[in-house]
PDB file of N, CA, C and O in Angstrom:
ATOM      1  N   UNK A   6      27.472  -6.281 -15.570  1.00  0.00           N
ATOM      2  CA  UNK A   6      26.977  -6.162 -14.218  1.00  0.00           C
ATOM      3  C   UNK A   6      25.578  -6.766 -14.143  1.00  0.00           C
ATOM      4  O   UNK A   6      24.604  -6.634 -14.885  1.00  0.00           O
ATOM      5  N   UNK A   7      25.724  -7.307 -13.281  1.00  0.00           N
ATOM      6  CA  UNK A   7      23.895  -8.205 -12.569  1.00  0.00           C
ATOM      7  C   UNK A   7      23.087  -7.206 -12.638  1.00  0.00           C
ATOM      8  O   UNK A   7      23.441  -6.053 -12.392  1.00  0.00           O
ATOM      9  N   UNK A   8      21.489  -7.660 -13.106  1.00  0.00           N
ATOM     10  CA  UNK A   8      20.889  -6.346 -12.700  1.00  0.00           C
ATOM     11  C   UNK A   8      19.896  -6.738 -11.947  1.00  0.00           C
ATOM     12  O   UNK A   8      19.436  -7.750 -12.475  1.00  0.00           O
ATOM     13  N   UNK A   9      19.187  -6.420 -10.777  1.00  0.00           N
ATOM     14  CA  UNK A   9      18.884  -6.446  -9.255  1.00  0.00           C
ATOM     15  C   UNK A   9      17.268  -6.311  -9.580  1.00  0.00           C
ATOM     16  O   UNK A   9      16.937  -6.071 -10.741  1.00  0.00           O
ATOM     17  N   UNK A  10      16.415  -6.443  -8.709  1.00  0.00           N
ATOM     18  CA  UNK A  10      14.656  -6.208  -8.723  1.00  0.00           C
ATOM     19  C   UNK A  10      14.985  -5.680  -7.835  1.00  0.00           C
ATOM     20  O   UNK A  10      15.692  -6.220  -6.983  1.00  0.00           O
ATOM     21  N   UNK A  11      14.456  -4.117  -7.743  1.00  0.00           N
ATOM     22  CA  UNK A  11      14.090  -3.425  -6.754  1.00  0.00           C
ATOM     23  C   UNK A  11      12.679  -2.289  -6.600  1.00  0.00           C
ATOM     24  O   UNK A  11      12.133  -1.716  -7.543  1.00  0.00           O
ATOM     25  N   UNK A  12      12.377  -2.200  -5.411  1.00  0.00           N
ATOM     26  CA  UNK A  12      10.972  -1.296  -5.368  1.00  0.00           C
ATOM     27  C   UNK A  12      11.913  -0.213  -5.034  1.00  0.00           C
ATOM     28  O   UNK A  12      13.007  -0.596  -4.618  1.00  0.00           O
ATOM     29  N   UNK A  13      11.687   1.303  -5.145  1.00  0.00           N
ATOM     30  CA  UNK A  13      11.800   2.698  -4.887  1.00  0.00           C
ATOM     31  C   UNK A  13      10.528   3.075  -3.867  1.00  0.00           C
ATOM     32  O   UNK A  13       9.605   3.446  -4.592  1.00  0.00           O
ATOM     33  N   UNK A  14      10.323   3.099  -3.149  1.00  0.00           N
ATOM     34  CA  UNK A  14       8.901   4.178  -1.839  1.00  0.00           C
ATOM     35  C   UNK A  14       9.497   5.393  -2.005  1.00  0.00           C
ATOM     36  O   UNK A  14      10.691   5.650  -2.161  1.00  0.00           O
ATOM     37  N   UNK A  15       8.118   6.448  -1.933  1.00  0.00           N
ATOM     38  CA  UNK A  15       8.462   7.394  -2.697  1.00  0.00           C
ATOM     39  C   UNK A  15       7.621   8.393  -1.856  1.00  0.00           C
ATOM     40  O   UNK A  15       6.440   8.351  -2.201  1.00  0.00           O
ATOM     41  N   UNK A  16       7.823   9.114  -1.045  1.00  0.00           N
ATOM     42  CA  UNK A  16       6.742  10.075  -0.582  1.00  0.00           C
ATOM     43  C   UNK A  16       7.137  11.644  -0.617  1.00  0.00           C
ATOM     44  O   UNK A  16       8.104  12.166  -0.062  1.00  0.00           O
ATOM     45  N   UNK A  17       6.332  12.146  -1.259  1.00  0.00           N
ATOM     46  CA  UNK A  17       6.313  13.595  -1.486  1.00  0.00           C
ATOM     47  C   UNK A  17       5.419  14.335  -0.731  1.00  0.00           C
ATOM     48  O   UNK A  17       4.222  14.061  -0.817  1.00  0.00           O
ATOM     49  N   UNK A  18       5.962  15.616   0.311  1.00  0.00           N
ATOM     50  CA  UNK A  18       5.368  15.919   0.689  1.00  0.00           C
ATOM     51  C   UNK A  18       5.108  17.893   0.471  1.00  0.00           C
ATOM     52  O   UNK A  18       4.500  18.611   1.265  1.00  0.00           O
ATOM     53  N   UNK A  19       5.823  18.359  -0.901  1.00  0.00           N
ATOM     54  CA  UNK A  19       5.136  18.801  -1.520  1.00  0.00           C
ATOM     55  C   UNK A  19       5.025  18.711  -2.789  1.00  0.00           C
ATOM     56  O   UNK A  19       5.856  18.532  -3.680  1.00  0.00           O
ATOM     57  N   UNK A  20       3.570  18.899  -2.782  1.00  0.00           N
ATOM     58  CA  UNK A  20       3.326  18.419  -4.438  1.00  0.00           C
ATOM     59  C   UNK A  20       4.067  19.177  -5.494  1.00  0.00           C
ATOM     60  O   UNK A  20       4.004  18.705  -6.629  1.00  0.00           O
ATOM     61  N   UNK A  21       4.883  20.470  -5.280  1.00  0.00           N
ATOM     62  CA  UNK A  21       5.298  21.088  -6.401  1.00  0.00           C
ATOM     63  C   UNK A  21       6.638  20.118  -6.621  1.00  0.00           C
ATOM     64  O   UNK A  21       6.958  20.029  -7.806  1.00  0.00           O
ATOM     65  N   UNK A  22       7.431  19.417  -5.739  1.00  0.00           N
ATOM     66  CA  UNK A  22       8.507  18.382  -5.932  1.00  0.00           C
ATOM     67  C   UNK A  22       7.859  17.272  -6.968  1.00  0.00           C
ATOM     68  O   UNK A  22       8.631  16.431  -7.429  1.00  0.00           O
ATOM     69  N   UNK A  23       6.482  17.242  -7.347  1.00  0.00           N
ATOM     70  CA  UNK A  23       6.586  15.932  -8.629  1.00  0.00           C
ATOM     71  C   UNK A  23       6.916  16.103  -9.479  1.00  0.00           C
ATOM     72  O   UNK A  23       7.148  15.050 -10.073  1.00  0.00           O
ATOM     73  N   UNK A  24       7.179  17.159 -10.161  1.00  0.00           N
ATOM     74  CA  UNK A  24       7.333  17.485 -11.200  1.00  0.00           C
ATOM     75  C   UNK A  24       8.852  17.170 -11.830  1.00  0.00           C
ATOM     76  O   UNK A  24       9.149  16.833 -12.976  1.00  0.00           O
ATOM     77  N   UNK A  25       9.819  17.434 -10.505  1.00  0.00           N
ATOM     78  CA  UNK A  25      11.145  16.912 -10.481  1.00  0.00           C
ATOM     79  C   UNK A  25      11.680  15.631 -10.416  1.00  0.00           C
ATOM     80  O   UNK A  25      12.681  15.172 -10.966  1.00  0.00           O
ATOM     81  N   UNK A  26      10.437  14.839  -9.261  1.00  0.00           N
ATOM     82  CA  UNK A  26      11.082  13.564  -8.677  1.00  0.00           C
ATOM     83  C   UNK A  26      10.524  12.871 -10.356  1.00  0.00           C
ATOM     84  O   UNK A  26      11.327  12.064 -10.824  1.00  0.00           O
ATOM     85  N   UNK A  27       9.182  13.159 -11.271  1.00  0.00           N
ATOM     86  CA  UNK A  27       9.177  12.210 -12.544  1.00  0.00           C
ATOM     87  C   UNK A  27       9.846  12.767 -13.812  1.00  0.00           C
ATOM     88  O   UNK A  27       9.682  12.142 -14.860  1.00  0.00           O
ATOM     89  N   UNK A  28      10.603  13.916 -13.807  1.00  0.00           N
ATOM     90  CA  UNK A  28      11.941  14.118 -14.164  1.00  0.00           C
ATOM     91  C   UNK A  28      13.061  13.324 -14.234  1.00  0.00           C
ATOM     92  O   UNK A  28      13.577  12.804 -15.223  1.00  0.00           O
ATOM     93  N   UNK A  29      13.406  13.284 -12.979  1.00  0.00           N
ATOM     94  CA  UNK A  29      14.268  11.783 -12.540  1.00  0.00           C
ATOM     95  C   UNK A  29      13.839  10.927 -13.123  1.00  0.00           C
ATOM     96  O   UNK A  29      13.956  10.902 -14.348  1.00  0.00           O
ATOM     97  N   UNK A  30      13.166   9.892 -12.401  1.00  0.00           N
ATOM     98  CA  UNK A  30      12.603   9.071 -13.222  1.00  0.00           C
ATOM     99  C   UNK A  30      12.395   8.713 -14.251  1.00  0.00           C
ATOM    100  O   UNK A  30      12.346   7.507 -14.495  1.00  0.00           O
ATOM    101  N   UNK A  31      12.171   9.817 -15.351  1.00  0.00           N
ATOM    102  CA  UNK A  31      11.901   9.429 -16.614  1.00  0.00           C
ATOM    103  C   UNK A  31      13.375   9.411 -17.398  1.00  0.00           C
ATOM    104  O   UNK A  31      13.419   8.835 -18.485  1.00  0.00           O
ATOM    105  N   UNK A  32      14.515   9.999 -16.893  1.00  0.00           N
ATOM    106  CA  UNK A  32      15.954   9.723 -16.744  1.00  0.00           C
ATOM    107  C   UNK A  32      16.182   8.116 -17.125  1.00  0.00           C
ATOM    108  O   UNK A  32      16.839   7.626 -18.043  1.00  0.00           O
ATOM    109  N   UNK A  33      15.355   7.449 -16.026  1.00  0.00           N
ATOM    110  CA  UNK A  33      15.761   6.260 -15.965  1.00  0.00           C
ATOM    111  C   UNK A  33      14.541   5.181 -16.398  1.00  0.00           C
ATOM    112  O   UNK A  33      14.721   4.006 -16.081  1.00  0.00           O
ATOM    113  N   UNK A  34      13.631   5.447 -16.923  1.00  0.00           N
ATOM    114  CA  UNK A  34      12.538   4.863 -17.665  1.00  0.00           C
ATOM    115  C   UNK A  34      12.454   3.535 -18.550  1.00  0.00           C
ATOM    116  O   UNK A  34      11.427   2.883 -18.740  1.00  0.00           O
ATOM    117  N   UNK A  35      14.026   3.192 -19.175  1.00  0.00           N
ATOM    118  CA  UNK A  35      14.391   1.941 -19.686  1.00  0.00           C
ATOM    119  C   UNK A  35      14.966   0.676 -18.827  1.00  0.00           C
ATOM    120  O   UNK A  35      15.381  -0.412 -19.225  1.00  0.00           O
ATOM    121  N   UNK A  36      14.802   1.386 -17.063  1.00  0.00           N
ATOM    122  CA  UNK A  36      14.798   0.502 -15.969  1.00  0.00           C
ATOM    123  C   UNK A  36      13.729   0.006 -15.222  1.00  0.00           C
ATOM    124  O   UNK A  36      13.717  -0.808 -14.298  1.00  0.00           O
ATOM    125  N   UNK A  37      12.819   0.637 -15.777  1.00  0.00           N
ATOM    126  CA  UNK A  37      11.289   0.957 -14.916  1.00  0.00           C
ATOM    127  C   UNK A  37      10.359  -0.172 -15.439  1.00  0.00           C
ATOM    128  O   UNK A  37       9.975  -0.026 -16.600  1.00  0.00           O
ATOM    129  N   UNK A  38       9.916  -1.327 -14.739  1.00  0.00           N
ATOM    130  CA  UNK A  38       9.243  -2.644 -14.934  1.00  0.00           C
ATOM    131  C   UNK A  38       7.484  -2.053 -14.490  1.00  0.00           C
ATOM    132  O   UNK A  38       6.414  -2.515 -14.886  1.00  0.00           O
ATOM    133  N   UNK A  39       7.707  -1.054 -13.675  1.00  0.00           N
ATOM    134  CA  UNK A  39       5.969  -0.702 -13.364  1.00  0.00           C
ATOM    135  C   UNK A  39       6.290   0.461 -12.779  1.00  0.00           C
ATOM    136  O   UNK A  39       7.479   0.753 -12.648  1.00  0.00           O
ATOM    137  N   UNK A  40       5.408   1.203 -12.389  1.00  0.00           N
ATOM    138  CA  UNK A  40       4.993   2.224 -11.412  1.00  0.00           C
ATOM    139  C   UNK A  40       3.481   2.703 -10.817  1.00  0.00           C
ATOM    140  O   UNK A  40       2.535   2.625 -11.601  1.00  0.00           O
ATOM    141  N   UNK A  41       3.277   3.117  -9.669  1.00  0.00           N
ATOM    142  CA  UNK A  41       2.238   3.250  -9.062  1.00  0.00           C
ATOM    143  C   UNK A  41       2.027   4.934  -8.355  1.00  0.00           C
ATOM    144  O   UNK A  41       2.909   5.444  -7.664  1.00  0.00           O
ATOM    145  N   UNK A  42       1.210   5.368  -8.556  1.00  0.00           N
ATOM    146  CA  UNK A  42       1.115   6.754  -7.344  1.00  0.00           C
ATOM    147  C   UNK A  42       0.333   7.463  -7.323  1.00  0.00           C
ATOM    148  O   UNK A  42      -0.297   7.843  -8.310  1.00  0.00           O
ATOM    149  N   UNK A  43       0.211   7.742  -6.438  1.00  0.00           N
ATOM    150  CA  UNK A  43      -1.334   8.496  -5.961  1.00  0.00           C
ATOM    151  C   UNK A  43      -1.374   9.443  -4.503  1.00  0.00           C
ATOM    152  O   UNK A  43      -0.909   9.267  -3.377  1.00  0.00           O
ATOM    153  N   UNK A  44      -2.057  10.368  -5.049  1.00  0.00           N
ATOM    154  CA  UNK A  44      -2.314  11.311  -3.760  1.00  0.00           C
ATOM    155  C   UNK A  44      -2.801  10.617  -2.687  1.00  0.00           C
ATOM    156  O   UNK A  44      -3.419   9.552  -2.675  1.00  0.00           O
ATOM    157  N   UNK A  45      -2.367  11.517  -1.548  1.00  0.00           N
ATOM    158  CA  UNK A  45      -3.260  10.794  -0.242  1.00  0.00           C
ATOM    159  C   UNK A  45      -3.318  12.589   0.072  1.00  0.00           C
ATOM    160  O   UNK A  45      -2.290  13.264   0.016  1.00  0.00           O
ATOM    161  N   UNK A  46      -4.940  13.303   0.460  1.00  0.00           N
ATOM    162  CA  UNK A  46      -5.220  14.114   0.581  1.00  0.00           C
ATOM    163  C   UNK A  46      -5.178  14.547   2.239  1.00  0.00           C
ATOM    164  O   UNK A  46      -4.796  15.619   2.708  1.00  0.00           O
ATOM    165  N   UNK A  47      -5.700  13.352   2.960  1.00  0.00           N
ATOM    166  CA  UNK A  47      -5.618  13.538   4.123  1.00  0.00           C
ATOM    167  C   UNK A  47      -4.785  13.963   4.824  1.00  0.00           C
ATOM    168  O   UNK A  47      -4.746  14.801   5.725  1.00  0.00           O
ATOM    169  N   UNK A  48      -3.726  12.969   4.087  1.00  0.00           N
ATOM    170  CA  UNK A  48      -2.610  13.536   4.834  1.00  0.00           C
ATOM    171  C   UNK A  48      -1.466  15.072   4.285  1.00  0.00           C
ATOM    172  O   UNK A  48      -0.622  15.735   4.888  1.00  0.00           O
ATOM    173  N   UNK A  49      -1.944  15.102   3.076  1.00  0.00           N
ATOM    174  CA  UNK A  49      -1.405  16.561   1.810  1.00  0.00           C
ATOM    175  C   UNK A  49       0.125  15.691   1.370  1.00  0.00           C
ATOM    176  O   UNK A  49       1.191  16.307   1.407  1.00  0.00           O
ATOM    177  N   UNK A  50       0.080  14.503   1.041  1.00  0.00           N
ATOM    178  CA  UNK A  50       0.920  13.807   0.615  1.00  0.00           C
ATOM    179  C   UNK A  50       1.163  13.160  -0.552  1.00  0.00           C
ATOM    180  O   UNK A  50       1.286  12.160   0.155  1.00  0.00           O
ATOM    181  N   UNK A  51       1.367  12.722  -1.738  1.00  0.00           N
ATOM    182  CA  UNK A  51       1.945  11.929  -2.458  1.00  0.00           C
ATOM    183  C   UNK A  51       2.643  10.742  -2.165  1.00  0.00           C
ATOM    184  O   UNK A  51       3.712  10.713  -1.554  1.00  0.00           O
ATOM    185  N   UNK A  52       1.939   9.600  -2.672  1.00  0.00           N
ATOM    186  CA  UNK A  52       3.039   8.137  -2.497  1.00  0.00           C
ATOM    187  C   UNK A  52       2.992   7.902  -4.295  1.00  0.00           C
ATOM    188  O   UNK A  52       2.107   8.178  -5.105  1.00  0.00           O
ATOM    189  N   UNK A  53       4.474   7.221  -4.488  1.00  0.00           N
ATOM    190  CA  UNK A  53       4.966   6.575  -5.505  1.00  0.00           C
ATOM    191  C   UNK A  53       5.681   5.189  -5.081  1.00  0.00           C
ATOM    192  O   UNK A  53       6.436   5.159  -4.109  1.00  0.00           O
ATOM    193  N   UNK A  54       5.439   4.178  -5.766  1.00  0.00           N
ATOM    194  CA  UNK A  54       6.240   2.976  -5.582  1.00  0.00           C
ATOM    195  C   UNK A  54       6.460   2.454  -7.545  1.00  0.00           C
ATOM    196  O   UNK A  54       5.958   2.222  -8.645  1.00  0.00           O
ATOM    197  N   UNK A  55       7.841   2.581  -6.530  1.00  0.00           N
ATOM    198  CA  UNK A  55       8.269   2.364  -8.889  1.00  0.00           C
ATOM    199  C   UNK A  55       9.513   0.955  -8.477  1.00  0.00           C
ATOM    200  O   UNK A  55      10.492   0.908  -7.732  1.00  0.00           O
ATOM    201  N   UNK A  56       8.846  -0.055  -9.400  1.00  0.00           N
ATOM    202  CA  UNK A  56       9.707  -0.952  -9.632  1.00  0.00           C
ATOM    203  C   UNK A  56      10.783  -1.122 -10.596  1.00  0.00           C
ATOM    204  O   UNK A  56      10.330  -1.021 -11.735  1.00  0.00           O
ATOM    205  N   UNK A  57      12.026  -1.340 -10.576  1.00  0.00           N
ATOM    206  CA  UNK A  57      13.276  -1.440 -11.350  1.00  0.00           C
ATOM    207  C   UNK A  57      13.966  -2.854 -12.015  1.00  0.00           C
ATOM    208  O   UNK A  57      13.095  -3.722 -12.058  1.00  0.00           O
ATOM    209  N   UNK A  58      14.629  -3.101 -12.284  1.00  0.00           N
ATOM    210  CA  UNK A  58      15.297  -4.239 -12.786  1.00  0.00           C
ATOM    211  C   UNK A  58      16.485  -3.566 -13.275  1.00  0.00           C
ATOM    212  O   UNK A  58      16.430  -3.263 -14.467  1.00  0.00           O
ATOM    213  N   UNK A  59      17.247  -3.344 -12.829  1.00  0.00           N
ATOM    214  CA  UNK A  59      18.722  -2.635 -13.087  1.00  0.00           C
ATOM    215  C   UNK A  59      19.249  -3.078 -12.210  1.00  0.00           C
ATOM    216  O   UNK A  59      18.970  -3.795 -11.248  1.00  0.00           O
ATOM    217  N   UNK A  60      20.599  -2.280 -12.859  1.00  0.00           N
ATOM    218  CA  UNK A  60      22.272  -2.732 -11.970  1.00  0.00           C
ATOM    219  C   UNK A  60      21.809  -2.057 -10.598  1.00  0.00           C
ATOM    220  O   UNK A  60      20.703  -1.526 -10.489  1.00  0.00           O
ATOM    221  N   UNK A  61      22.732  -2.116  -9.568  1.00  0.00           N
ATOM    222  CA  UNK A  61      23.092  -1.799  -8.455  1.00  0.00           C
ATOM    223  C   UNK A  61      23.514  -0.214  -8.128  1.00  0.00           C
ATOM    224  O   UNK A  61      23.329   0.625  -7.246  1.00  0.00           O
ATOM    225  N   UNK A  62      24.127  -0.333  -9.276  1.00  0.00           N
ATOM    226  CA  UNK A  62      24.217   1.429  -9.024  1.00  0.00           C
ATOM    227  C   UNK A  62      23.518   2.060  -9.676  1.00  0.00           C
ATOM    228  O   UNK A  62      23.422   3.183  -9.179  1.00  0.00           O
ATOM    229  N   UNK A  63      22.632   1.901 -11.047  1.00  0.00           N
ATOM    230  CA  UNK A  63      20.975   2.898 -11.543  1.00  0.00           C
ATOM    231  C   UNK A  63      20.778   2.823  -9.906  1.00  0.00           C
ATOM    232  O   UNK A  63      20.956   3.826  -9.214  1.00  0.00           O
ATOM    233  N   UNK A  64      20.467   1.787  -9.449  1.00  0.00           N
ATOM    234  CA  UNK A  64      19.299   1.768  -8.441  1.00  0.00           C
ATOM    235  C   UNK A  64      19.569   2.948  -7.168  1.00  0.00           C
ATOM    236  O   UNK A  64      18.967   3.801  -6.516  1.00  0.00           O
ATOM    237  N   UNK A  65      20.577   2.486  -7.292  1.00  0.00           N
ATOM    238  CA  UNK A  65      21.721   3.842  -6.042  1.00  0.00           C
ATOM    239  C   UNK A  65      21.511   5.579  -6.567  1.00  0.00           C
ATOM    240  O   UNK A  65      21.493   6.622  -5.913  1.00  0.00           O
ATOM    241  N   UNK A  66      21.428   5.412  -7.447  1.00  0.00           N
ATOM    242  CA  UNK A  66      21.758   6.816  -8.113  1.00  0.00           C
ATOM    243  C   UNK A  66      20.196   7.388  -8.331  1.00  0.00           C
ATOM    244  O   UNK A  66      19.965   8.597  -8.352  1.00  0.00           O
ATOM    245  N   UNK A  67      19.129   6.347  -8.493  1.00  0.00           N
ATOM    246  CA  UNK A  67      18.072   7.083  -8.632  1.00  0.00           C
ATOM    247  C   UNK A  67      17.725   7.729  -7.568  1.00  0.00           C
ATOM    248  O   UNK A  67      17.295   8.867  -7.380  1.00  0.00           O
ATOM    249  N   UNK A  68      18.065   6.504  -6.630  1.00  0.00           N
ATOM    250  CA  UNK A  68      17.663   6.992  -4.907  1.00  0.00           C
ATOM    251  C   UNK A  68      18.018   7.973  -4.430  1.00  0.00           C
ATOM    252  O   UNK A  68      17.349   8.814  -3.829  1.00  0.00           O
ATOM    253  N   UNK A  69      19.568   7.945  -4.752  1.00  0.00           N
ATOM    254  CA  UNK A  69      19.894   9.592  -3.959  1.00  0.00           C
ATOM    255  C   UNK A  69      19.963  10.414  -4.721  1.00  0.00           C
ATOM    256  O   UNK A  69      21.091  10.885  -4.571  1.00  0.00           O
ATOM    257  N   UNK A  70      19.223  11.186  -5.871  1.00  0.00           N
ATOM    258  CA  UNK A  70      18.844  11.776  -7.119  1.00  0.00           C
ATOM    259  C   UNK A  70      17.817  12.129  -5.880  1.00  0.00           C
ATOM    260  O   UNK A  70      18.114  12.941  -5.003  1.00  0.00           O
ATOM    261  N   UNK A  71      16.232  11.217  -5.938  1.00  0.00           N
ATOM    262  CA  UNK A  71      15.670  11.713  -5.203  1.00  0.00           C
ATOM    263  C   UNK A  71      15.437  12.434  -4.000  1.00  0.00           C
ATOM    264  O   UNK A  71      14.801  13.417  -3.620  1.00  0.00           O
ATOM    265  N   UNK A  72      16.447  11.281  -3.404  1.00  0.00           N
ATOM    266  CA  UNK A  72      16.588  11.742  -1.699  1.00  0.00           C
ATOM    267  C   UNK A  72      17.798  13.138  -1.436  1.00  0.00           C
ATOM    268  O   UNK A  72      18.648  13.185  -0.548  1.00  0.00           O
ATOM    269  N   UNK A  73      17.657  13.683  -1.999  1.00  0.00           N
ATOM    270  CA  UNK A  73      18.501  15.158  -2.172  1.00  0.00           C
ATOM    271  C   UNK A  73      17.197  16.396  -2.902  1.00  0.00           C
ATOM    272  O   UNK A  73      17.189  17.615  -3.067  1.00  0.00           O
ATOM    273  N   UNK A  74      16.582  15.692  -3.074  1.00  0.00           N
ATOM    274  CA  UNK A  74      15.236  16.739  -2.959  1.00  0.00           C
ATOM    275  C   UNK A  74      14.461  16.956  -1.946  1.00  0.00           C
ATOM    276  O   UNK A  74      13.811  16.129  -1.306  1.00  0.00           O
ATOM    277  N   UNK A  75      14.581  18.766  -1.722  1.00  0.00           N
ATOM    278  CA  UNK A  75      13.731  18.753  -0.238  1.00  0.00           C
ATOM    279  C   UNK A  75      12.347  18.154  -0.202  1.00  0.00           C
ATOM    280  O   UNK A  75      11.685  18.233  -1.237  1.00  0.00           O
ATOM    281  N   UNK A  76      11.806  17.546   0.887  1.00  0.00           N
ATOM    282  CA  UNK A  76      10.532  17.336   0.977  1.00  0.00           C
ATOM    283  C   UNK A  76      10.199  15.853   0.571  1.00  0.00           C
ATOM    284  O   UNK A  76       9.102  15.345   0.800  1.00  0.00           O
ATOM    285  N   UNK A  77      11.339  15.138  -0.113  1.00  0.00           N
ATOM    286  CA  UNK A  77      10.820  13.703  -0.853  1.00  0.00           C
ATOM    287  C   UNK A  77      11.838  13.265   0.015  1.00  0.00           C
ATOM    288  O   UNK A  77      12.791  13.940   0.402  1.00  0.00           O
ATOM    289  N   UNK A  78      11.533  11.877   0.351  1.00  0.00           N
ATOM    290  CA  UNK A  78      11.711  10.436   0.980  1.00  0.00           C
ATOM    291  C   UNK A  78      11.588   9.371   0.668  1.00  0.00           C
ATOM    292  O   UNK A  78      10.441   8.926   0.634  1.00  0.00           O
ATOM    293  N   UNK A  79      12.412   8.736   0.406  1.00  0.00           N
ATOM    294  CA  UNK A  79      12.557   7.545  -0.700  1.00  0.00           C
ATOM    295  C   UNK A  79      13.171   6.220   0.289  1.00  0.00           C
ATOM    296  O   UNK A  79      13.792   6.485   1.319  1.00  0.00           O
ATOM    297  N   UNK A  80      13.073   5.641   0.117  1.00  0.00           N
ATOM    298  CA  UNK A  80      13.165   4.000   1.069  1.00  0.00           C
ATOM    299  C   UNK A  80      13.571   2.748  -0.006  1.00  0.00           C
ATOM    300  O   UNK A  80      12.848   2.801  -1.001  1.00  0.00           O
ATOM    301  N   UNK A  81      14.322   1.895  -0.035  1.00  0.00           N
ATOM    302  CA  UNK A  81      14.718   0.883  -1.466  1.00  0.00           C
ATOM    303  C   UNK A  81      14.999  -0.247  -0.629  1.00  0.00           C
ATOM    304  O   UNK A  81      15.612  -0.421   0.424  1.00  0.00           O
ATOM    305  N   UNK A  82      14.204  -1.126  -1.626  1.00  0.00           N
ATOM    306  CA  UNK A  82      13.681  -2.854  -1.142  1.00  0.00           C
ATOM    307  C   UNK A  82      14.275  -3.364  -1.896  1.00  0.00           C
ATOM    308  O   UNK A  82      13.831  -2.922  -2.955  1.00  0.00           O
ATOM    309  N   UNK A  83      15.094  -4.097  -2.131  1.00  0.00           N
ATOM    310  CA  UNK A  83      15.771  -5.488  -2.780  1.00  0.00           C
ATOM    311  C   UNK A  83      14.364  -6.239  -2.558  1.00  0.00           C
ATOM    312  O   UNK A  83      13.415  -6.142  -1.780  1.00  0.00           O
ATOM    313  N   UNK A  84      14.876  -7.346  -4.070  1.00  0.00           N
ATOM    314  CA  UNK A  84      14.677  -8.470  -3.720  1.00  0.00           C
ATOM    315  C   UNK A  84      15.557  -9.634  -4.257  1.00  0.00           C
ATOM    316  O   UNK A  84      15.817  -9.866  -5.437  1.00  0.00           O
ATOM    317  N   UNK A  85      16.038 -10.448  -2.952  1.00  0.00           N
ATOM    318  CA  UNK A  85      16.823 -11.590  -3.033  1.00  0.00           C
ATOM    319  C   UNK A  85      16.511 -12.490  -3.799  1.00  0.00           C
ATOM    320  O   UNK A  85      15.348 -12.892  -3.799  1.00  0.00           O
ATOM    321  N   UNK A  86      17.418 -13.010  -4.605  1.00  0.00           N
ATOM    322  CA  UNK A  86      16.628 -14.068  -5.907  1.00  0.00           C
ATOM    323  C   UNK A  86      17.769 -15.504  -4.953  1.00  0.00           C
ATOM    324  O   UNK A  86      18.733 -15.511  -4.188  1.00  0.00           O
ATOM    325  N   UNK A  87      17.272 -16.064  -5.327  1.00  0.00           N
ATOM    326  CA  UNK A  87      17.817 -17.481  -5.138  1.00  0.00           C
ATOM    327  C   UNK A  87      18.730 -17.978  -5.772  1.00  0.00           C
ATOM    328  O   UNK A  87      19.090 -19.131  -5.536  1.00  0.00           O
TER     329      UNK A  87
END
């Protein structure tokens, strides 16, 4: 199977959910090309943006892994190769 470049957006909006959503994640850690994240206080939020290079379905499965946790919101960007 092809394996795809994709970003994960990642917003947590409570902080006791990180502990789970980099649980996940670390599940899938031999797919993981970078990651980024950081509090935003203002708003009492968490952002994560984690880049992938996997098949089509890691990428599926991380997503709704996450997005079945209350409080987290996850969004997934392809990118089209030529």
């Amino acid at each position: 199977m092809e394996n795809k470049i994709a970003m994960i957006g990642i917003v947590i909006e409570e902080t006791n959910r990180a502990e789970k959503v980099n649980g996940i994640l670390h599940e899938y850690g031999e797919f993981i090309i970078g990651r980024m994240g950081m509090p935003y206080s203002k708003r009492n939020i968490s952002i994560i943006s984690v880049i992938f290079d996997a098949p089509n379905d890691i990428i599926s499965s991380v997503s709704g892994k996450l997005g079945m946790l209350p409080d987290v919101y996850t969004k997934v960007m392809y990118y089209k190769s030529k």
